[in-house]
């Protein structure tokens, strides 16, 4: 293994670390220096493509740490940044020498400044805001300067708090207007009173924010610094402090509860990055990947502002007991705000397994197979895995004489490499599927060695920009063999790397847990020699969708590893389609002439423009006009959600008896089939499948 020699190196390093810690400042914790040493060596010796600890690295860590502590530039002033800048090019040397001076300097100043700002919001909120003043605030913090002094910092705070107050005031005014529309005798509350209520709400939110802020410990901030070091190697390399490692282990157990969504931190926001198939949010249908959660309200409770809240804490508010409702105030990717109410439930693992549907089209029968992830459990031999489930699902569909299959990999973030290889083998005779490369050695070709073909009929694979990792391995193999038509987004996510979680406690003899490191150790390549990294899989047929122009793939991540190539593997193209290229061209013509697809593309361009618009008006009338303009433009695209097909989807015969005896399963399948019927992407995939023909004389597997 790549870490074997660490056993001989690290005990020596540990002794050095303890020696140096005896000479450190009062701020120092010996454990921190041990962690820093272990981290540097594991990253240097174990990462697939280690980054040099040089001036460029130093400057990147410098920028990342300051940005992580103060993403909205509401704490540090320019004098602080000027002082910190002396460390900009020496952090690499400090890490090598177990010197934490930069961290302590910035961390101590950050705590000092954050304590000072606790006074700001109270002073600002003492007096009413004048919403007739024509002023604005640009939320593009990356381009905005730091405050020149504390007076200007106070002005930054005033505008940001005014934005928060204005948002609440606007909602309250809309509520008043709605009440008046329903009852013309209703007396609308005066704006001055609503403004006071809005300020009180912001004050309450800010007080709660600082209460949560004060719960963050030194260890939390030090873990942030360590992650700023780790993330310079690539976006998937990250440090787990002991508490985060425990939660990671729990998440890997497959036990999901709440609304069925996964989140990550984006600056001060909690961002939706995945909806769990079959979960409450997925079934409710309004929450989307890319949405930012602004507020959370428990059933019949007041909304709690979670902007700036630590991710773990925000998730605790979103989670809750089965059957309870949670209302999320969401900032959509088009800039509009929406309140979404979801009934919490236990997200059953069953819904992350393979499932299929049968559809009739022009007198022919086709199968749609949904694979949410490439799942496997190495610890339980009797546990279901995606390969055996896929074999079973194909066999059941063959019994119903389906003439073609659509395999839906949209939003499939990956999973087991082993099952990706095995499932690929179900559609070809045998041969290479993917190439896997460790650092410094030639790539190893991973092949399907089973000559049996489970399905050799027409196959269409549906992907989108969120299809990643193992999904890309499968889609790339099917494309390289010309075994399937790949249809969907312009390109898949573009994650061509493999990570392993390394327990850092194996490299020291302290009586403390120092956590773990998720480390990129491999890169995988297509059998044609190209990497999936950054490029992903480019669809044979590109379908416009709302993510087309947004920054959502690996190519938009900081420090992503580069695209490269290796030698192609030896493989033979599956050459049994009679009209492969013709079908692709026909689909492209249909898409170009389809009004709904054209509207989707127009919507995607508008979403990109809306995302780039960071200017907030602080005059009430201008703010209201801007919001209503966004909402009016958004309504233009309502037809996209209203779209429906004339197709009917049903459960396979084997499942129909189960559905009739299981109310819960019946509801889930009804919801899925309803979504399929409204799915223009599934419809076009079936159009392609309907046209694909096998060469005469080629034997189709029936049993």
XYZ file of C-alpha atoms in Angstrom:
703
model
C 0.000 0.000 0.000
C 1.108 3.568 -0.595
C 1.225 4.394 3.146
C 3.289 1.435 4.321
C 6.535 3.378 4.797
C 4.777 5.935 7.025
C 5.059 3.493 9.911
C 8.808 4.037 9.859
C 8.804 7.776 9.225
C 6.143 9.157 11.517
C 7.344 8.008 14.956
C 10.483 10.105 14.358
C 8.420 13.054 13.187
C 6.248 12.732 16.253
C 9.254 13.092 18.569
C 10.405 16.181 16.670
C 6.903 17.589 16.912
C 6.796 17.219 20.685
C 10.226 18.789 21.027
C 9.283 21.825 18.972
C 5.974 22.208 20.798
C 7.830 22.764 24.073
C 9.196 25.998 22.616
C 5.910 27.274 21.234
C 3.663 30.104 22.282
C 0.909 29.904 24.851
C -1.572 29.474 22.025
C -0.004 26.214 20.913
C -1.496 22.796 21.394
C 0.999 19.922 20.856
C -1.757 17.958 19.120
C -2.090 20.694 16.484
C 1.565 20.405 15.522
C 1.383 16.633 15.393
C -1.650 16.931 13.119
C 0.125 19.458 10.897
C 3.140 17.166 10.491
C 1.078 14.068 9.787
C -1.124 15.973 7.368
C 1.835 17.274 5.368
C 3.415 13.866 4.987
C 0.219 12.023 4.174
C -0.640 14.627 1.551
C 2.873 14.662 0.099
C 3.383 10.909 0.067
C -0.156 9.707 -0.548
C -1.958 12.155 -2.833
C -2.289 11.170 -6.482
C -0.743 14.435 -7.661
C 0.760 16.300 -4.687
C 0.964 20.059 -4.759
C 4.316 21.709 -4.114
C 4.617 23.531 -0.782
C 5.839 26.755 -2.381
C 4.932 30.441 -2.573
C 1.925 29.831 -4.807
C 0.599 27.220 -2.386
C 1.235 29.612 0.493
C -0.699 32.440 -1.154
C -3.626 30.139 -1.930
C -3.835 28.929 1.679
C -3.627 32.545 2.825
C -6.522 33.633 0.609
C -8.612 30.554 1.377
C -8.336 30.843 5.170
C -9.209 34.536 5.265
C -12.114 33.973 2.868
C -13.392 31.039 4.945
C -13.375 33.116 8.124
C -14.832 36.246 6.560
C -16.585 35.452 3.240
C -18.782 38.574 3.405
C -15.990 40.928 4.515
C -17.906 41.949 7.610
C -15.151 41.426 10.202
C -11.667 42.282 8.936
C -10.677 45.793 7.872
C -7.948 46.685 5.386
C -5.410 47.285 8.171
C -5.876 43.676 9.286
C -5.322 42.409 5.748
C -2.213 44.588 5.434
C -0.856 43.047 8.627
C -1.711 39.497 7.568
C -0.058 39.987 4.175
C 3.421 39.556 5.690
C 2.588 35.830 5.902
C 1.272 35.490 2.356
C 4.398 33.816 0.971
C 5.757 32.078 4.086
C 2.913 29.777 5.134
C 4.558 26.883 3.261
C 7.701 27.357 5.345
C 5.663 27.663 8.528
C 3.920 24.358 7.807
C 7.257 22.640 7.216
C 8.550 24.036 10.536
C 5.364 23.338 12.504
C 4.928 27.072 12.918
C 1.311 28.184 13.405
C 1.995 31.925 13.684
C -0.160 32.814 10.668
C -3.087 30.791 11.971
C -2.883 32.248 15.476
C -2.508 35.822 14.207
C -5.538 35.633 11.932
C -7.629 33.518 14.308
C -7.032 35.806 17.322
C -7.792 38.923 15.272
C -10.927 37.272 13.896
C -12.226 36.525 17.394
C -11.404 40.093 18.432
C -13.220 41.599 15.437
C -16.240 39.313 15.773
C -16.618 40.360 19.418
C -16.486 44.001 18.350
C -19.209 43.516 15.750
C -21.629 42.172 18.360
C -22.254 45.812 19.202
C -22.803 46.887 15.583
C -26.114 45.238 14.876
C -27.654 46.410 18.151
C -26.752 50.038 17.449
C -27.906 49.832 13.824
C -31.261 48.266 14.714
C -32.091 50.832 17.390
C -33.416 53.297 14.793
C -35.862 52.842 11.871
C -34.504 52.402 8.353
C -35.439 54.923 5.688
C -36.507 52.847 2.691
C -37.075 55.933 0.539
C -33.332 56.558 0.201
C -32.020 55.614 -3.232
C -29.100 53.319 -2.391
C -27.940 49.791 -3.215
C -25.475 47.102 -2.163
C -23.454 44.727 -4.350
C -23.424 41.176 -2.942
C -20.401 40.166 -5.056
C -18.063 39.947 -2.078
C -15.161 38.589 -4.116
C -14.884 41.879 -5.992
C -15.765 44.220 -3.139
C -12.927 45.776 -1.083
C -12.407 45.426 2.653
C -13.576 48.328 4.790
C -10.892 50.992 5.094
C -11.658 51.493 8.788
C -14.200 50.618 11.464
C -16.470 53.460 10.426
C -16.758 52.088 6.902
C -17.159 48.568 8.295
C -20.114 49.847 10.319
C -21.578 51.191 7.057
C -21.162 47.742 5.425
C -23.038 46.258 8.357
C -25.761 48.874 8.108
C -26.443 48.021 4.475
C -26.353 44.254 5.023
C -28.727 44.489 7.987
C -30.941 46.825 5.970
C -31.131 44.134 3.258
C -32.236 41.549 5.838
C -34.845 43.930 7.235
C -36.076 44.873 3.771
C -36.546 41.215 2.804
C -38.717 40.594 5.870
C -40.599 43.865 5.387
C -41.387 42.973 1.769
C -42.820 39.604 2.851
C -44.928 41.279 5.544
C -46.257 43.855 3.083
C -47.213 41.080 0.663
C -49.047 39.261 3.468
C -50.970 42.429 4.248
C -51.916 42.896 0.591
C -53.068 39.278 0.381
C -55.279 39.698 3.460
C -56.825 42.835 1.940
C -57.482 41.031 -1.359
C -59.365 38.336 0.523
C -61.248 40.817 2.731
C -61.717 44.391 1.523
C -62.644 45.492 5.080
C -59.235 44.451 6.398
C -57.144 47.361 7.664
C -53.589 47.099 6.289
C -51.006 47.651 8.994
C -48.986 50.855 8.594
C -45.541 50.414 7.045
C -43.847 51.992 10.078
C -45.235 49.262 12.317
C -44.238 46.509 9.893
C -40.755 48.043 9.632
C -40.432 47.886 13.444
C -41.560 44.243 13.455
C -39.047 43.471 10.704
C -36.190 45.096 12.639
C -37.164 43.136 15.735
C -37.094 39.925 13.710
C -33.625 40.730 12.369
C -32.428 41.586 15.871
C -33.684 38.217 17.119
C -31.981 36.439 14.223
C -28.696 38.234 14.847
C -28.777 37.439 18.550
C -29.360 33.779 17.754
C -26.584 33.908 15.157
C -24.064 35.121 17.720
C -25.237 32.557 20.228
C -24.452 29.850 17.677
C -21.241 31.621 16.707
C -20.046 31.586 20.307
C -20.615 27.824 20.446
C -17.910 27.310 17.824
C -14.698 26.207 19.462
C -11.026 26.762 18.768
C -10.966 23.219 17.340
C -13.629 24.178 14.780
C -11.555 27.092 13.496
C -8.331 25.083 13.487
C -10.086 22.380 11.435
C -11.051 25.140 8.983
C -7.366 26.086 8.638
C -6.341 22.467 8.135
C -8.972 22.117 5.424
C -7.651 25.221 3.696
C -4.350 23.360 3.414
C -5.920 20.077 2.279
C -8.177 21.654 -0.350
C -5.165 23.052 -2.233
C -4.461 19.514 -3.446
C -7.886 19.067 -5.050
C -11.548 19.757 -4.156
C -12.201 16.201 -2.932
C -9.314 16.063 -0.460
C -10.532 17.211 2.936
C -9.878 16.873 6.635
C -12.469 15.370 8.990
C -12.059 16.411 12.602
C -13.189 13.698 15.061
C -16.800 14.932 15.275
C -17.159 15.282 11.494
C -15.564 11.853 10.976
C -18.205 10.317 13.233
C -21.004 11.953 11.236
C -19.371 10.832 7.980
C -19.369 7.238 9.210
C -23.039 7.551 10.126
C -23.921 8.973 6.708
C -22.169 6.076 4.990
C -24.372 3.630 6.875
C -27.252 4.577 4.570
C -29.527 5.808 7.359
C -31.149 8.958 6.056
C -33.867 10.955 7.745
C -35.583 14.299 7.499
C -36.452 15.746 4.081
C -34.131 13.551 2.010
C -31.607 16.134 0.826
C -27.872 16.641 1.156
C -26.320 20.038 1.727
C -22.991 21.806 1.641
C -21.796 25.210 2.775
C -21.536 27.930 0.132
C -20.121 31.060 1.719
C -22.736 31.852 4.400
C -25.519 29.808 2.820
C -26.682 26.212 3.140
C -26.860 24.888 -0.430
C -28.828 21.887 -1.703
C -26.431 19.571 -3.570
C -28.521 16.395 -3.872
C -32.090 15.169 -3.502
C -32.430 11.562 -2.380
C -34.535 9.547 -4.824
C -37.905 8.739 -3.272
C -37.358 11.091 -0.327
C -39.842 13.713 0.928
C -38.221 16.643 -0.908
C -37.955 14.599 -4.117
C -41.637 13.670 -3.918
C -42.751 17.197 -2.997
C -41.036 18.368 -6.167
C -40.252 22.041 -5.501
C -36.804 21.938 -3.851
C -33.979 21.743 -6.406
C -30.235 21.213 -6.517
C -28.602 24.641 -6.310
C -31.254 26.171 -4.026
C -29.964 28.160 -1.048
C -31.793 27.711 2.279
C -32.269 31.096 3.924
C -34.736 30.345 6.749
C -36.206 27.286 8.445
C -39.574 27.259 10.231
C -40.794 24.363 12.335
C -44.471 23.455 12.197
C -46.516 26.529 13.229
C -43.300 28.240 14.312
C -41.539 31.455 13.319
C -38.877 31.231 10.578
C -35.294 31.010 11.838
C -32.619 32.728 9.745
C -29.834 30.195 9.109
C -27.612 32.402 6.937
C -24.142 32.237 8.471
C -25.015 29.180 10.537
C -22.596 26.276 10.699
C -23.710 23.533 8.307
C -24.146 20.881 11.019
C -26.376 23.200 13.025
C -28.435 24.204 9.990
C -29.066 20.549 9.156
C -30.225 19.885 12.719
C -32.972 22.486 12.246
C -33.974 21.064 8.865
C -34.153 17.501 10.191
C -36.988 16.396 12.437
C -39.382 13.603 13.367
C -41.339 11.700 10.758
C -44.692 13.301 9.954
C -43.729 16.816 11.048
C -43.662 19.723 8.605
C -40.759 22.046 7.957
C -41.042 25.236 5.896
C -37.915 26.329 4.060
C -37.455 29.848 2.758
C -35.387 29.216 -0.342
C -33.439 31.477 -2.650
C -33.877 29.856 -6.069
C -31.153 29.859 -8.701
C -33.215 32.390 -10.680
C -32.955 34.873 -7.799
C -36.565 34.535 -6.639
C -37.534 33.537 -3.100
C -39.972 30.731 -2.375
C -41.363 29.107 0.779
C -41.441 25.315 0.438
C -43.218 23.155 3.007
C -42.101 19.519 3.225
C -43.432 16.731 5.427
C -40.486 14.935 6.975
C -40.149 11.189 6.724
C -37.646 8.396 7.062
C -35.858 8.127 3.729
C -36.014 4.422 3.135
C -32.949 2.782 1.652
C -35.316 0.867 -0.607
C -35.850 3.999 -2.646
C -32.138 4.288 -3.460
C -32.205 0.835 -5.105
C -32.774 -0.003 -8.770
C -36.381 0.238 -9.882
C -38.063 -0.045 -13.268
C -41.181 0.934 -15.156
C -42.855 -0.382 -18.302
C -44.102 2.049 -20.940
C -46.119 1.549 -24.109
C -45.235 3.726 -27.088
C -46.871 3.412 -30.504
C -47.790 -0.208 -29.845
C -44.303 -1.169 -28.654
C -43.119 -1.955 -25.118
C -40.044 -0.427 -23.528
C -38.464 -0.491 -20.100
C -37.144 2.438 -18.047
C -34.640 1.528 -15.336
C -33.741 4.081 -12.669
C -30.348 3.609 -10.968
C -29.921 6.290 -8.244
C -26.400 5.148 -7.301
C -23.920 2.279 -7.719
C -24.429 0.712 -4.308
C -22.686 -2.178 -2.588
C -22.002 -3.268 0.998
C -18.635 -4.957 1.447
C -19.336 -5.830 5.077
C -22.601 -7.719 4.614
C -22.405 -10.498 2.025
C -26.185 -10.918 1.893
C -26.879 -7.219 1.430
C -28.297 -6.055 -1.886
C -25.961 -4.555 -4.469
C -26.662 -2.726 -7.696
C -25.239 -5.442 -9.966
C -27.457 -8.303 -8.803
C -30.451 -5.952 -8.633
C -29.808 -4.772 -12.198
C -29.564 -8.375 -13.448
C -32.864 -9.172 -11.773
C -34.589 -6.071 -13.120
C -33.452 -6.759 -16.684
C -34.666 -10.357 -16.473
C -38.068 -9.218 -15.212
C -38.398 -6.716 -18.048
C -37.365 -9.332 -20.606
C -40.250 -11.482 -19.380
C -42.544 -8.648 -20.462
C -40.949 -8.629 -23.927
C -39.583 -5.113 -23.773
C -37.928 -4.081 -27.030
C -35.468 -1.583 -25.609
C -34.168 -0.083 -22.361
C -33.617 3.448 -21.099
C -31.163 3.488 -18.195
C -31.628 6.698 -16.196
C -28.424 7.881 -14.475
C -29.463 11.489 -13.940
C -28.329 12.855 -10.564
C -26.456 9.580 -9.908
C -23.364 10.764 -8.041
C -21.546 7.448 -8.364
C -20.614 4.835 -5.796
C -18.851 1.515 -6.204
C -16.274 1.172 -8.982
C -16.726 -2.603 -8.835
C -20.453 -2.443 -9.599
C -19.879 0.121 -12.375
C -17.603 -2.411 -14.070
C -19.968 -5.320 -13.458
C -23.051 -3.463 -14.703
C -21.171 -2.353 -17.810
C -20.441 -6.035 -18.429
C -24.158 -6.817 -18.536
C -24.378 -5.049 -21.910
C -21.218 -6.275 -23.686
C -19.597 -9.649 -24.307
C -16.451 -8.998 -22.294
C -13.557 -6.573 -22.384
C -12.038 -3.432 -20.825
C -14.363 -1.032 -18.987
C -12.100 1.533 -17.331
C -8.452 2.258 -16.616
C -7.406 3.059 -13.045
C -4.109 4.728 -12.306
C -2.174 5.204 -9.071
C 0.461 7.894 -8.835
C 3.698 7.115 -10.608
C 2.644 3.823 -12.192
C 1.038 2.749 -15.452
C -2.744 2.546 -15.530
C -4.380 -0.791 -14.787
C -7.115 -1.892 -17.157
C -10.231 -3.095 -15.324
C -12.259 -5.479 -17.446
C -15.506 -7.375 -17.519
C -14.438 -11.022 -17.750
C -17.901 -12.581 -17.921
C -18.840 -13.355 -21.561
C -22.544 -13.464 -20.707
C -24.657 -10.575 -22.023
C -27.729 -9.781 -19.958
C -29.191 -7.358 -22.504
C -28.029 -6.965 -26.093
C -31.015 -5.022 -27.429
C -31.301 -1.255 -28.020
C -29.995 0.787 -25.100
C -30.209 4.509 -24.304
C -28.397 5.998 -21.283
C -29.820 9.226 -19.852
C -27.409 11.516 -17.955
C -27.148 15.116 -16.763
C -24.583 17.489 -15.262
C -24.970 15.796 -11.865
C -24.129 12.301 -13.132
C -20.675 11.724 -11.666
C -17.860 9.289 -10.950
C -19.097 5.682 -11.355
C -21.944 6.970 -13.543
C -19.367 8.509 -15.841
C -17.352 5.291 -15.938
C -20.419 3.377 -17.091
C -21.603 6.032 -19.574
C -18.089 6.421 -21.019
C -17.729 2.659 -21.522
C -21.099 2.451 -23.258
C -20.116 5.393 -25.471
C -16.661 4.063 -26.340
C -18.099 0.677 -27.323
C -20.926 2.465 -29.179
C -23.142 0.149 -27.163
C -25.635 2.856 -26.188
C -26.749 6.294 -27.236
C -25.820 8.748 -24.476
C -28.436 11.472 -24.184
C -28.733 14.332 -21.707
C -26.784 17.354 -20.515
C -23.936 18.928 -22.477
C -21.493 16.959 -20.329
C -21.555 15.011 -17.090
C -20.021 16.278 -13.837
C -16.407 15.480 -14.724
C -15.141 13.761 -11.582
C -12.390 11.396 -12.687
C -10.752 10.766 -9.322
C -11.042 8.203 -6.532
C -10.780 8.989 -2.803
C -9.943 6.936 0.274
C -10.546 7.904 3.911
C -7.320 7.599 5.903
C -7.489 7.341 9.700
C -4.753 9.724 10.889
C -4.635 8.138 14.333
C -2.598 5.251 12.961
C 0.377 7.612 12.654
C 0.771 8.860 16.233
C 0.738 7.656 19.823
C -1.147 10.513 21.465
C -4.117 9.654 23.653
C -6.322 11.872 21.487
C -8.332 11.405 18.331
C -7.021 13.712 15.601
C -9.518 12.719 12.893
C -9.141 11.497 9.325
C -8.258 12.673 5.847
C -10.269 11.997 2.698
C -7.509 11.751 0.125
C -7.467 11.503 -3.660
C -5.348 8.428 -4.436
C -6.340 7.411 -7.985
C -7.444 8.775 -11.309
C -9.529 6.817 -13.780
C -9.509 6.934 -17.566
C -11.787 5.812 -20.338
C -10.801 2.817 -22.415
C -10.151 5.240 -25.294
C -7.411 6.811 -23.120
C -9.139 10.090 -22.215
C -9.735 11.109 -18.629
C -13.237 11.870 -17.413
C -11.653 14.532 -15.213
C -13.145 17.978 -15.988
C -14.458 16.847 -19.375
C -16.913 14.245 -18.109
C -18.872 12.413 -20.798
C -20.167 14.564 -23.648
C -23.613 13.362 -24.658
C -24.172 12.034 -28.178
C -27.430 13.993 -28.074
C -27.401 17.193 -26.009
C -30.637 18.122 -24.280
C -30.824 21.670 -22.889
C -31.531 21.895 -19.166
C -31.443 24.522 -16.445
C -27.866 23.643 -15.413
C -26.383 24.110 -18.901
C -24.810 27.518 -18.250
C -24.387 27.367 -14.466
C -21.200 26.631 -12.565
C -21.994 23.166 -11.303
C -19.369 20.667 -12.516
C -15.865 19.637 -11.520
C -14.517 22.122 -14.078
C -15.878 24.921 -11.901
C -14.188 23.704 -8.706
C -11.054 25.352 -7.357
C -7.853 23.293 -7.576
C -9.435 20.518 -9.637
C -6.932 18.095 -11.159
C -6.291 18.583 -14.869
C -7.593 16.627 -17.831
C -5.043 14.319 -19.438
C -4.777 11.132 -21.470
C -3.131 7.715 -21.325
C -2.791 5.037 -23.982
C -6.035 3.481 -25.148
C -6.911 -0.040 -24.023
C -7.429 -2.820 -26.535
C -11.162 -3.118 -27.183
C -13.543 -3.853 -30.046
C -16.502 -1.573 -30.795
C -19.937 -3.182 -30.452
C -21.101 -2.782 -34.012
C -24.644 -4.096 -34.106
C -26.788 -0.982 -34.594
C -28.099 -0.473 -38.086
C -28.848 3.259 -37.810
C -26.821 4.651 -34.869
C -25.759 7.963 -36.483
C -29.092 8.492 -38.238
C -30.999 8.180 -34.957
C -28.721 10.758 -33.340
C -29.185 13.231 -36.190
C -32.967 12.766 -36.165
C -33.066 13.484 -32.439
C -31.011 16.669 -32.869
C -33.501 17.901 -35.464
C -36.464 17.121 -33.173
C -34.837 18.945 -30.266
C -34.048 22.027 -32.370
C -37.686 22.202 -33.493
C -39.201 21.493 -30.075
C -40.709 24.624 -28.485
C -40.373 23.272 -24.942
C -36.687 22.454 -25.353
C -36.135 25.917 -26.825
C -37.913 27.420 -23.816
C -35.746 25.341 -21.460
C -32.603 26.673 -23.155
C -33.896 30.234 -22.941
C -34.642 29.663 -19.259
C -31.126 28.308 -18.680
C -29.571 31.454 -20.182
C -31.855 33.634 -18.076
C -30.898 31.691 -14.938
C -27.222 32.333 -15.658
C -27.866 36.067 -16.036
C -29.957 36.092 -12.847
C -27.165 34.308 -10.983
C -24.670 36.945 -12.113
C -26.921 39.816 -10.951
C -25.618 40.608 -7.451
C -26.950 44.155 -6.993
C -29.587 44.604 -4.253
C -31.714 47.770 -4.175
C -32.264 49.211 -0.695
C -35.070 51.561 -1.663
C -38.355 49.742 -1.044
C -40.027 50.649 -4.346
C -36.922 49.705 -6.356
C -36.511 46.459 -4.385
C -40.172 45.564 -4.948
C -39.952 46.362 -8.662
C -36.827 44.221 -9.020
C -38.410 41.241 -7.218
C -41.642 41.494 -9.193
C -39.683 41.774 -12.432
C -37.865 38.527 -11.598
C -41.143 36.837 -10.731
C -42.779 38.053 -13.940
C -39.895 36.732 -16.034
C -39.949 33.454 -14.116
C -43.647 33.026 -14.870
C -42.767 32.995 -18.572
C -41.140 29.623 -18.021
C -44.047 28.102 -16.108
C -44.962 26.111 -19.228
C -41.853 23.982 -18.647
C -43.263 22.609 -15.397
C -46.711 22.216 -16.924
C -45.396 20.025 -19.739
C -46.814 16.502 -19.982
C -46.556 13.601 -22.412
C -49.187 11.163 -23.669
C -47.190 8.216 -22.318
C -48.395 5.902 -19.549
C -45.966 4.241 -17.153
C -46.797 1.167 -15.053
C -44.995 -1.084 -12.624
C -43.603 -4.361 -14.006
C -45.863 -7.374 -13.503
C -43.838 -8.727 -10.557
C -44.305 -5.429 -8.681
C -48.009 -4.946 -9.339
C -49.015 -7.452 -6.670
C -46.615 -5.811 -4.207
C -48.100 -2.401 -4.992
C -51.653 -3.634 -4.446
C -50.723 -4.892 -0.956
C -48.468 -2.012 0.097
C -50.042 1.452 0.299
C -46.708 3.143 0.900
C -45.087 1.514 -2.140
C -48.163 2.351 -4.220
C -47.843 6.047 -3.311
C -44.139 6.077 -4.177
C -44.682 4.424 -7.543
C -47.617 6.683 -8.330
C -45.430 9.722 -7.650
C -42.583 8.324 -9.780
C -44.834 7.434 -12.709
C -46.466 10.865 -12.540
C -43.016 12.464 -12.764
C -42.038 10.213 -15.683
C -45.179 11.202 -17.578
C -44.211 14.894 -17.254
C -40.537 14.239 -18.109
C -39.612 15.587 -21.545
C -36.125 14.060 -21.235
C -37.521 10.562 -20.742
C -39.849 11.195 -23.677
C -36.992 12.065 -26.034
C -34.920 9.136 -24.744
C -37.850 6.868 -25.665
C -38.105 8.529 -29.081
C -34.466 7.638 -29.677
C -34.995 4.118 -28.372
C -38.016 3.690 -30.634
C -35.876 4.434 -33.710
C -32.787 2.393 -32.784
C -32.666 -0.861 -34.721
C -30.356 -3.860 -34.485
C -28.701 -5.232 -37.612
C -30.600 -8.106 -39.206
C -29.415 -11.522 -38.059
C -28.030 -10.329 -34.718
C -29.337 -12.553 -31.926
C -31.197 -10.791 -29.140
C -30.929 -12.369 -25.703
C -34.353 -13.387 -24.418
C -33.505 -15.519 -21.398
